[in-house]
Short mmCIF file of C-alpha atoms in Angstrom, two decimals:
data_model
loop_
_atom_site.label_atom_id
_atom_site.label_comp_id
_atom_site.label_asym_id
_atom_site.label_seq_id
_atom_site.Cartn_x
_atom_site.Cartn_y
_atom_site.Cartn_z
CA MET A 1 34.30 -7.58 -12.99
CA ILE A 2 31.95 -9.41 -10.54
CA ARG A 3 32.82 -8.85 -7.00
CA GLN A 4 32.02 -11.20 -4.08
CA PHE A 5 29.57 -10.38 -1.54
CA THR A 6 31.67 -9.98 1.55
CA THR A 7 31.16 -8.31 5.01
CA ASN A 8 32.20 -5.08 3.37
CA GLU A 9 29.26 -5.16 0.98
CA PHE A 10 27.03 -6.03 3.87
CA LEU A 11 28.28 -3.19 6.03
CA PHE A 12 27.98 -0.78 3.16
CA ILE A 13 24.26 -1.68 2.94
CA LEU A 14 23.80 -1.71 6.60
CA THR A 15 25.35 1.71 7.16
CA ALA A 16 23.21 3.27 4.50
CA VAL A 17 20.21 2.72 6.75
CA ARG A 18 21.16 5.88 8.60
CA TRP A 19 20.32 7.91 5.44
CA THR A 20 16.99 6.16 5.17
CA LEU A 21 16.29 6.92 8.85
CA LEU A 22 17.58 10.56 8.54
CA LEU A 23 15.43 11.21 5.59
CA SER A 24 12.35 9.73 7.26
CA LEU A 25 12.97 11.80 10.44
CA ILE A 26 13.30 15.03 8.37
CA ALA A 27 10.17 14.31 6.37
CA PHE A 28 8.27 13.36 9.49
CA VAL A 29 9.21 16.38 11.53
CA GLY A 30 8.83 18.80 8.47
CA GLY A 31 5.72 17.24 7.24
CA GLY A 32 4.33 17.13 10.81
CA LEU A 33 4.69 20.83 11.22
CA ALA A 34 3.41 21.71 7.75
CA GLY A 35 0.73 18.99 8.10
CA LEU A 36 -0.58 20.60 11.30
CA GLY A 37 -0.97 23.85 9.28
CA VAL A 38 -2.71 21.94 6.52
CA ALA A 39 -5.11 20.22 8.97
CA LEU A 40 -5.92 23.47 10.64
CA ALA A 41 -6.52 25.16 7.33
CA ARG A 42 -8.61 22.25 6.09
CA THR A 43 -10.92 22.65 9.22
CA SER A 44 -10.67 26.42 9.32
CA PRO A 45 -13.87 28.58 9.57
CA ARG A 46 -12.47 30.49 6.56
CA GLY A 47 -13.79 29.15 3.22
CA TRP A 48 -10.73 30.09 1.13
CA LEU A 49 -8.36 28.47 3.62
CA ARG A 50 -10.35 25.29 3.47
CA HIS A 51 -10.36 25.30 -0.33
CA LEU A 52 -6.68 25.96 -0.43
CA ALA A 53 -5.87 23.04 1.91
CA THR A 54 -8.35 20.80 0.01
CA GLY A 55 -6.57 21.62 -3.28
CA TYR A 56 -3.07 20.91 -1.79
CA ILE A 57 -4.16 17.59 -0.40
CA GLN A 58 -5.86 16.60 -3.63
CA VAL A 59 -2.75 17.42 -5.72
CA PHE A 60 -0.35 15.70 -3.56
CA GLN A 61 -2.46 12.62 -2.93
CA GLY A 62 -3.59 12.60 -6.67
CA THR A 63 -0.07 12.38 -8.19
CA PRO A 64 2.75 9.92 -7.78
CA LEU A 65 5.39 10.80 -5.21
CA LEU A 66 8.08 10.08 -7.78
CA MET A 67 6.79 12.96 -9.91
CA GLN A 68 6.80 15.22 -6.98
CA LEU A 69 10.40 14.38 -6.25
CA PHE A 70 11.29 14.85 -9.91
CA LEU A 71 9.66 18.19 -9.96
CA VAL A 72 11.48 19.41 -6.90
CA PHE A 73 14.72 18.03 -8.19
CA PHE A 74 14.47 19.51 -11.72
CA GLY A 75 12.62 22.63 -10.47
CA ALA A 76 15.64 23.47 -8.48
CA ASN A 77 17.89 23.22 -11.40
CA ILE A 78 15.77 25.72 -13.27
CA LEU A 79 16.10 28.13 -10.43
CA GLY A 80 19.72 28.21 -11.19
CA SER A 81 21.66 26.29 -8.57
CA GLY A 82 21.70 22.51 -8.76
CA ILE A 83 20.26 20.89 -5.68
CA ASP A 84 21.59 18.27 -3.53
CA PRO A 85 19.69 14.93 -3.89
CA LEU A 86 19.17 14.73 -0.11
CA LEU A 87 17.77 18.20 0.03
CA ALA A 88 15.49 17.51 -2.99
CA ALA A 89 14.25 14.32 -1.46
CA ALA A 90 13.70 15.98 1.93
CA ILE A 91 11.77 18.70 0.36
CA GLY A 92 9.59 16.50 -1.74
CA LEU A 93 9.00 13.99 0.97
CA THR A 94 8.08 16.84 3.43
CA LEU A 95 5.57 18.33 1.10
CA ASN A 96 4.04 14.98 0.49
CA ALA A 97 3.91 14.07 4.19
CA ALA A 98 2.38 17.40 4.94
CA ALA A 99 -0.68 16.49 2.58
CA PHE A 100 -1.09 13.03 4.04
CA LEU A 101 -0.77 13.99 7.70
CA GLY A 102 -2.94 17.06 7.12
CA GLU A 103 -5.67 14.81 5.87
CA ILE A 104 -5.16 12.25 8.60
CA TRP A 105 -5.25 14.90 11.27
CA ARG A 106 -8.33 16.64 9.68
CA GLY A 107 -10.19 13.53 10.32
CA CYS A 108 -8.98 13.37 13.94
CA ILE A 109 -9.97 17.09 14.52
CA GLN A 110 -13.45 16.61 13.01
CA ALA A 111 -13.95 13.47 14.93
CA ILE A 112 -14.13 15.59 18.16
CA PRO A 113 -17.88 15.89 19.07
CA LYS A 114 -19.53 19.21 18.09
CA GLY A 115 -20.45 19.84 21.71
CA GLN A 116 -16.79 20.26 22.55
CA TRP A 117 -16.49 23.06 20.00
CA GLU A 118 -19.67 24.63 21.23
CA ALA A 119 -18.72 24.39 24.80
CA GLY A 120 -15.42 26.20 24.04
CA THR A 121 -17.27 28.99 22.27
CA ALA A 122 -19.90 29.17 25.00
CA LEU A 123 -16.96 29.71 27.46
CA GLY A 124 -15.89 32.63 25.52
CA LEU A 125 -12.64 30.96 24.19
CA GLY A 126 -11.15 32.39 21.00
CA TYR A 127 -10.26 30.12 18.09
CA TRP A 128 -6.68 29.46 19.12
CA THR A 129 -7.29 28.95 22.83
CA ARG A 130 -10.12 26.56 21.97
CA MET A 131 -8.02 24.76 19.54
CA ARG A 132 -4.99 24.40 21.87
CA HIS A 133 -6.73 23.62 25.03
CA VAL A 134 -9.87 21.81 24.02
CA ILE A 135 -9.76 20.32 20.54
CA LEU A 136 -6.21 19.43 19.74
CA PRO A 137 -5.41 17.61 22.98
CA GLN A 138 -8.33 15.25 22.44
CA ALA A 139 -7.70 14.94 18.67
CA ALA A 140 -3.93 14.04 19.44
CA LYS A 141 -5.13 10.89 21.22
CA ILE A 142 -7.04 9.54 18.20
CA ALA A 143 -4.31 10.74 15.85
CA VAL A 144 -1.44 8.61 17.36
CA ALA A 145 -2.31 5.25 15.77
CA PRO A 146 -2.87 6.47 12.12
CA THR A 147 0.19 8.63 12.42
CA VAL A 148 2.37 5.75 13.36
CA GLY A 149 0.75 3.78 10.45
CA PHE A 150 1.75 6.63 8.21
CA LEU A 151 5.26 6.52 9.38
CA VAL A 152 5.48 3.05 7.80
CA LEU A 153 4.45 4.52 4.51
CA LEU A 154 6.94 7.37 4.84
CA VAL A 155 9.86 4.98 5.61
CA LYS A 156 8.96 2.98 2.55
CA SER A 157 8.55 6.09 0.49
CA THR A 158 12.10 7.21 1.19
CA SER A 159 13.28 4.39 -1.11
CA LEU A 160 12.18 6.65 -4.07
CA ALA A 161 14.94 9.04 -3.14
CA SER A 162 17.28 6.42 -4.74
CA ILE A 163 15.79 7.23 -8.14
CA ILE A 164 17.00 10.89 -7.97
CA GLY A 165 20.37 9.55 -6.96
CA PHE A 166 20.50 9.83 -3.20
CA VAL A 167 22.42 7.02 -1.76
CA GLU A 168 20.16 5.59 1.04
CA LEU A 169 19.28 1.98 1.70
CA THR A 170 17.70 1.13 -1.63
CA ARG A 171 20.40 2.73 -3.70
CA ALA A 172 23.13 1.10 -1.68
CA GLY A 173 21.49 -2.19 -2.42
CA GLN A 174 21.47 -1.38 -6.19
CA ILE A 175 25.14 -0.39 -6.04
CA VAL A 176 26.12 -3.67 -4.39
CA ASN A 177 23.87 -5.69 -6.73
CA ASN A 178 25.47 -4.10 -9.78
CA ALA A 179 28.87 -5.16 -8.58
CA THR A 180 27.95 -8.64 -7.29
CA PHE A 181 25.02 -9.80 -9.34
CA LYS A 182 23.27 -11.39 -6.44
CA PRO A 183 19.90 -9.89 -6.50
CA PHE A 184 18.08 -12.24 -4.15
CA LEU A 185 20.78 -11.95 -1.48
CA VAL A 186 21.25 -8.25 -1.77
CA PHE A 187 17.71 -7.07 -2.13
CA GLY A 188 16.62 -9.77 0.31
CA ILE A 189 18.79 -8.21 2.86
CA VAL A 190 17.57 -4.69 1.92
CA ALA A 191 14.01 -5.80 2.23
CA ALA A 192 14.73 -7.46 5.58
CA ILE A 193 16.16 -4.16 6.90
CA TYR A 194 13.01 -2.19 5.75
CA PHE A 195 10.94 -4.99 7.34
CA ALA A 196 12.89 -4.62 10.59
CA ILE A 197 12.02 -1.01 10.61
CA CYS A 198 8.51 -1.05 9.37
CA TRP A 199 7.04 -4.13 11.00
CA PRO A 200 7.45 -3.05 14.57
CA LEU A 201 5.80 0.26 13.64
CA SER A 202 2.92 -1.52 11.97
CA LEU A 203 2.33 -3.76 14.98
CA TRP A 204 2.54 -0.68 17.35
CA SER A 205 0.03 1.24 15.15
CA LYS A 206 -2.30 -1.75 15.32
CA ARG A 207 -2.00 -2.02 19.13
CA LEU A 208 -2.53 1.74 19.52
CA GLU A 209 -5.65 1.48 17.20
CA ALA A 210 -7.07 -1.30 19.29
CA ARG A 211 -6.60 0.96 22.43
CA PHE A 212 -8.06 4.19 21.22
CA GLY A 213 -8.51 4.07 17.46
CA VAL A 214 -12.27 3.02 17.30
CA VAL A 215 -13.40 6.52 17.83
CA ALA A 216 -11.51 7.80 14.85
CA ARG A 217 -14.04 6.69 12.28
CA MET B 1 15.29 33.45 -12.95
CA ASN B 2 15.80 33.67 -16.72
CA TYR B 3 14.61 30.20 -17.73
CA VAL B 4 12.44 29.94 -20.73
CA PHE B 5 9.88 27.28 -20.46
CA GLN B 6 9.44 25.38 -23.57
CA PHE B 7 6.47 22.89 -23.78
CA GLN B 8 6.34 22.49 -27.57
CA GLU B 9 8.74 19.47 -27.65
CA VAL B 10 6.76 17.83 -24.78
CA PHE B 11 3.52 18.39 -26.57
CA ALA B 12 5.04 17.13 -29.82
CA ALA B 13 5.59 13.82 -28.12
CA TRP B 14 1.88 13.31 -27.28
CA PRO B 15 1.44 9.98 -29.13
CA GLU B 16 4.16 8.50 -26.92
CA LEU B 17 2.60 10.08 -23.76
CA LEU B 18 -0.70 8.66 -24.80
CA ARG B 19 0.85 5.25 -25.15
CA GLY B 20 2.54 5.56 -21.78
CA ALA B 21 -0.66 6.57 -20.19
CA TRP B 22 -2.52 3.70 -21.79
CA LEU B 23 0.12 1.24 -20.39
CA THR B 24 -0.27 2.84 -16.90
CA ILE B 25 -4.04 2.31 -17.02
CA SER B 26 -3.83 -1.18 -18.47
CA LEU B 27 -1.06 -2.29 -16.05
CA SER B 28 -3.07 -0.90 -13.11
CA ALA B 29 -6.35 -2.46 -14.33
CA GLY B 30 -4.76 -5.76 -15.04
CA ALA B 31 -2.87 -5.85 -11.76
CA MET B 32 -5.95 -4.93 -9.86
CA ALA B 33 -8.06 -7.70 -11.56
CA LEU B 34 -5.37 -10.31 -10.84
CA GLY B 35 -4.62 -8.90 -7.45
CA LEU B 36 -8.35 -9.30 -6.58
CA VAL B 37 -8.17 -13.02 -7.47
CA VAL B 38 -5.12 -13.31 -5.16
CA ALA B 39 -6.99 -11.31 -2.57
CA VAL B 40 -10.04 -13.59 -2.63
CA PHE B 41 -7.98 -16.64 -2.17
CA GLY B 42 -5.92 -14.92 0.54
CA ALA B 43 -8.90 -13.73 2.39
CA LEU B 44 -10.49 -17.14 2.24
CA GLY B 45 -7.33 -18.74 3.44
CA LYS B 46 -6.98 -16.32 6.18
CA THR B 47 -10.52 -16.64 7.45
CA MET B 48 -11.34 -20.28 6.81
CA GLY B 49 -7.97 -22.04 6.03
CA PRO B 50 -6.13 -24.43 8.31
CA LYS B 51 -3.44 -22.87 10.61
CA PRO B 52 -0.41 -23.19 8.27
CA VAL B 53 -2.46 -21.52 5.46
CA ARG B 54 -3.48 -18.68 7.72
CA TRP B 55 0.11 -18.20 8.82
CA LEU B 56 1.34 -18.13 5.23
CA VAL B 57 -1.21 -15.52 4.23
CA ASP B 58 -0.09 -13.45 7.30
CA VAL B 59 3.58 -13.59 6.17
CA TYR B 60 2.68 -12.72 2.69
CA VAL B 61 0.56 -9.68 3.70
CA GLU B 62 3.02 -8.38 6.30
CA VAL B 63 6.06 -8.80 4.21
CA ILE B 64 4.56 -6.96 1.22
CA ARG B 65 3.08 -4.18 3.27
CA ASN B 66 6.25 -3.63 5.34
CA THR B 67 8.83 -3.45 2.44
CA PRO B 68 8.98 -0.82 -0.34
CA PHE B 69 7.43 -1.49 -3.79
CA LEU B 70 10.70 -0.54 -5.43
CA ILE B 71 12.50 -3.38 -3.64
CA GLN B 72 9.77 -5.82 -4.58
CA ILE B 73 10.15 -4.96 -8.23
CA PHE B 74 13.99 -5.29 -8.08
CA ILE B 75 13.65 -8.68 -6.52
CA ILE B 76 11.26 -9.81 -9.31
CA PHE B 77 12.96 -8.06 -12.22
CA PHE B 78 16.58 -8.93 -11.31
CA GLY B 79 15.80 -12.12 -9.37
CA LEU B 80 13.43 -14.09 -11.49
CA PRO B 81 15.83 -14.24 -14.52
CA ARG B 82 18.33 -15.87 -12.21
CA LEU B 83 15.93 -18.68 -11.83
CA GLY B 84 15.74 -19.05 -15.58
CA ILE B 85 12.45 -17.00 -15.99
CA GLN B 86 13.08 -14.30 -18.56
CA LEU B 87 10.91 -11.38 -18.17
CA SER B 88 10.41 -8.06 -20.06
CA ALA B 89 10.40 -4.93 -17.98
CA ASN B 90 6.57 -4.65 -18.51
CA GLN B 91 5.95 -8.16 -17.50
CA ALA B 92 8.06 -7.82 -14.31
CA ALA B 93 6.16 -4.65 -13.58
CA LEU B 94 2.79 -6.40 -13.85
CA ILE B 95 3.92 -9.30 -11.70
CA ALA B 96 5.27 -6.94 -9.04
CA MET B 97 2.03 -4.98 -9.12
CA VAL B 98 -0.17 -8.09 -8.75
CA VAL B 99 1.91 -9.35 -5.83
CA ASN B 100 1.91 -5.93 -4.13
CA VAL B 101 -1.79 -5.03 -4.55
CA GLY B 102 -2.83 -8.62 -3.78
CA ALA B 103 -1.53 -8.27 -0.23
CA TYR B 104 -3.33 -5.00 0.46
CA ALA B 105 -6.60 -6.23 -1.17
CA THR B 106 -6.45 -9.41 0.93
CA GLU B 107 -6.75 -7.29 4.04
CA ILE B 108 -9.67 -5.31 2.42
CA VAL B 109 -11.55 -8.45 1.24
CA ARG B 110 -10.99 -10.14 4.59
CA ALA B 111 -12.49 -7.24 6.34
CA GLY B 112 -15.48 -7.40 3.87
CA ILE B 113 -16.02 -11.15 4.58
CA GLU B 114 -15.89 -10.51 8.36
CA THR B 115 -18.74 -7.95 8.24
CA ILE B 116 -21.17 -10.83 7.46
CA HIS B 117 -22.28 -12.55 10.55
CA LYS B 118 -23.49 -16.03 10.57
CA GLY B 119 -26.62 -14.93 12.32
CA GLN B 120 -27.55 -12.81 9.33
CA ILE B 121 -27.38 -15.74 7.03
CA GLU B 122 -29.44 -17.80 9.36
CA ALA B 123 -31.92 -14.97 9.70
CA GLY B 124 -32.36 -14.80 5.86
CA LEU B 125 -32.97 -18.53 5.63
CA ALA B 126 -35.38 -18.24 8.56
CA LEU B 127 -37.37 -15.57 6.64
CA GLY B 128 -37.87 -18.05 3.84
CA LEU B 129 -35.22 -16.76 1.37
CA ARG B 130 -33.81 -19.27 -0.86
CA PRO B 131 -30.05 -19.96 -0.40
CA LEU B 132 -29.14 -18.22 -3.65
CA GLN B 133 -31.14 -15.09 -2.48
CA VAL B 134 -29.38 -15.13 0.85
CA PHE B 135 -26.09 -15.40 -0.90
CA ARG B 136 -26.86 -12.48 -3.15
CA HIS B 137 -28.68 -10.09 -0.81
CA VAL B 138 -27.15 -10.92 2.58
CA VAL B 139 -23.58 -12.01 1.71
CA VAL B 140 -22.34 -10.52 -1.56
CA PHE B 141 -24.03 -7.24 -1.65
CA PRO B 142 -23.32 -6.04 1.89
CA ALA B 143 -19.64 -7.38 1.56
CA LEU B 144 -19.15 -5.57 -1.73
CA ARG B 145 -20.52 -2.48 -0.23
CA THR B 146 -17.98 -2.56 2.62
CA VAL B 147 -15.18 -3.40 0.25
CA TYR B 148 -15.88 -1.13 -2.64
CA PRO B 149 -14.67 2.24 -1.30
CA ALA B 150 -11.49 0.78 0.01
CA LEU B 151 -10.81 -1.13 -3.30
CA CYS B 152 -11.36 2.07 -5.25
CA SER B 153 -8.86 4.11 -3.30
CA GLN B 154 -6.51 1.16 -3.49
CA PHE B 155 -6.74 1.14 -7.33
CA ILE B 156 -5.85 4.83 -7.50
CA LEU B 157 -2.93 4.27 -5.15
CA LEU B 158 -1.82 1.47 -7.23
CA MET B 159 -1.91 3.61 -10.40
CA LEU B 160 0.17 6.25 -8.70
CA THR B 161 2.65 3.75 -7.25
CA SER B 162 2.98 2.15 -10.70
CA SER B 163 5.14 5.16 -11.77
CA VAL B 164 7.84 3.53 -9.85
CA VAL B 165 7.97 0.67 -12.52
CA SER B 166 9.74 3.18 -14.60
CA ALA B 167 12.85 2.41 -12.49
CA ILE B 168 13.28 -0.94 -14.27
CA SER B 169 12.63 0.97 -17.54
CA ALA B 170 9.05 -0.29 -18.11
CA GLU B 171 7.29 2.10 -20.55
CA ASP B 172 4.46 3.35 -18.56
CA LEU B 173 3.73 7.01 -18.39
CA THR B 174 6.66 7.86 -16.28
CA GLY B 175 8.90 5.63 -18.37
CA VAL B 176 7.90 7.37 -21.52
CA ALA B 177 8.45 10.77 -19.75
CA ASN B 178 11.99 9.58 -18.85
CA ASN B 179 12.66 8.72 -22.54
CA ILE B 180 11.36 12.10 -23.72
CA GLN B 181 13.35 13.78 -20.99
CA SER B 182 16.59 12.16 -22.15
CA GLN B 183 16.03 13.23 -25.68
CA THR B 184 14.87 16.75 -25.21
CA PHE B 185 16.39 17.64 -21.79
CA ARG B 186 13.08 19.58 -21.03
CA SER B 187 12.97 17.71 -17.59
CA PHE B 188 10.75 20.13 -15.59
CA GLU B 189 8.31 20.72 -18.55
CA ILE B 190 7.79 17.06 -19.30
CA TYR B 191 7.44 16.05 -15.63
CA LEU B 192 4.93 18.83 -14.97
CA VAL B 193 2.90 17.83 -17.89
CA VAL B 194 2.93 14.24 -16.82
CA THR B 195 2.21 15.02 -13.22
CA ALA B 196 -0.84 16.83 -14.54
CA LEU B 197 -1.73 13.72 -16.49
CA TYR B 198 -1.59 11.64 -13.40
CA LEU B 199 -3.69 14.08 -11.58
CA GLY B 200 -6.25 14.02 -14.34
CA LEU B 201 -6.35 10.20 -14.28
CA SER B 202 -6.82 9.85 -10.55
CA LEU B 203 -9.57 12.52 -10.57
CA ALA B 204 -11.21 10.82 -13.57
CA PHE B 205 -11.13 7.45 -11.87
CA SER B 206 -12.49 8.81 -8.53
CA ALA B 207 -15.31 10.42 -10.42
CA ALA B 208 -16.01 7.23 -12.32
CA PHE B 209 -15.91 5.08 -9.10
CA ALA B 210 -18.30 7.57 -7.36
CA GLY B 211 -20.67 7.39 -10.29
CA ILE B 212 -20.74 3.59 -10.14
CA TRP B 213 -21.33 3.83 -6.40
CA ARG B 214 -24.28 5.96 -6.96
CA VAL B 215 -25.85 3.78 -9.62
CA VAL B 216 -25.18 0.43 -7.94
CA PHE B 217 -25.18 0.98 -4.19
CA ALA B 218 -26.93 4.18 -3.33
CA ARG B 219 -30.12 3.11 -5.11
CA GLN B 220 -30.23 0.22 -2.70
CA ASP B 221 -30.31 2.67 0.28
CA ARG B 222 -33.56 4.25 -0.76
CA ARG B 223 -35.54 1.19 -0.42
#
C-alpha cells in the first residue's frame, strides 16, 4: 500500500536528524581524543610509535568506511553478544575519525617551525611541557580550519550507519520512500537537511582558512 | 571467544571476488575519466564563463560536496526511473560516481588553471616561444603538475567511496561480498578479506601514481 507524504512523514525525517547529529558528535569527540593520540604518536621521537601510527592511518584511510563499519558490526557478533547499530556505528566512525584527524593534526604539529622545538628544548622543557605550552597551542590555531572541514566529511559519513541498520536521517528517508514512492521529494528533503548542516560548516571552514590557514601547507 | 574462523568458503568464491574487484576498478576509472571531462567544463565555466554559468557551477559543486554520496545515489537510482529513464544498478552507480567526482575534480582543475598567470604566458611569448610551445610548457605542464597529486588522491577516495554503491545492489567488490555473505553467513571473514583487497588496491594505485609522477614530472625538475 502506498502512503501519502504528509506532515507526519516529514516530521519523521526531520526528527531523525538528532541521531545524525548525535552520531557525528560522538564520533567527533571520540575521534578527536583518539586522533590527538594518533597525531602525537605520528610525530613522536620514538620510531616504533611513529610506525604504529602511520600503519593505523594507512589502514583506515586506505579502506572504505563501509567495510570498517561492517567489521565492527560483525566482529562484535563474533565476540558473542550482538551489538547495537548505534554503538557499532559510533565505534567505527570514531576509529575512522581518529585516523583522519590524526593525519590532519600531524600536519599542523609539523608545520610549527623547528626553532620553536629547539627553543623549548634549550629552555630545558621536557617533551610534555614543550608540547602542551609551546607546540600544541600554536598548532591548534592552524588546525581549526581543516578540522571544521573534516566535520563536514564526518556528518556525511554518518549516512553509512544506515547500511548497518541504524535509523538516522538517511535510513529515515529510505523508510519513508519505501512507503510513499516519492524518491525526489523524500531524498530531496533529506539532501536539503544534510546541506543545511554541512554548508555553513564548509563556509566557516573556508573563512577560517582565509584567516589563518595559509601557514598550514 | 570460541568462534572458529573459516575462510575456505570465502576463498572458494575468488572468481566472484575478482569480478567484483574488476567492476570496482572499472567503475572508478570510468567515473574518473568522465568526471574529468565534467571537471574541465566546470572549471572553464567557473573561471571564464558568464555570471549565470559561474553561479550554476558553484551550485553544482556546493550541493554535491555538502550532501552524502549515498543520498546522491538514491536520488539517481530511485529518481531517474520515475522520469522514465530505466537504469541498472551498475549504470546508476556509474552516473552517481561521475556526478560526485565531477564536483570535487572541478575544484581541483580550477585551482590548476588559476596557478597559471597571464604574465607567464606573455613572458613565454616574449622569449620567442611559439604559441603551441607556450601552451605546452607554460600552461599545460605546470597546471598538470599542480593538479596531478590532488587528482590521484581523489581517485583513491573515489574507489573507496564506491563501496557504497553496493547499497543499491550494484555488483562491485562490496556488492559481491554482500552476496557471498548472504550465502555463507561468514560475514566477518568475507569483509575482512574484502577490506584487505581494498587496502591492496589503494596501496597499488598510490604506488603506480607515484611511479608515474617520478617518470613524468620529477625528470622535469632536474633540468
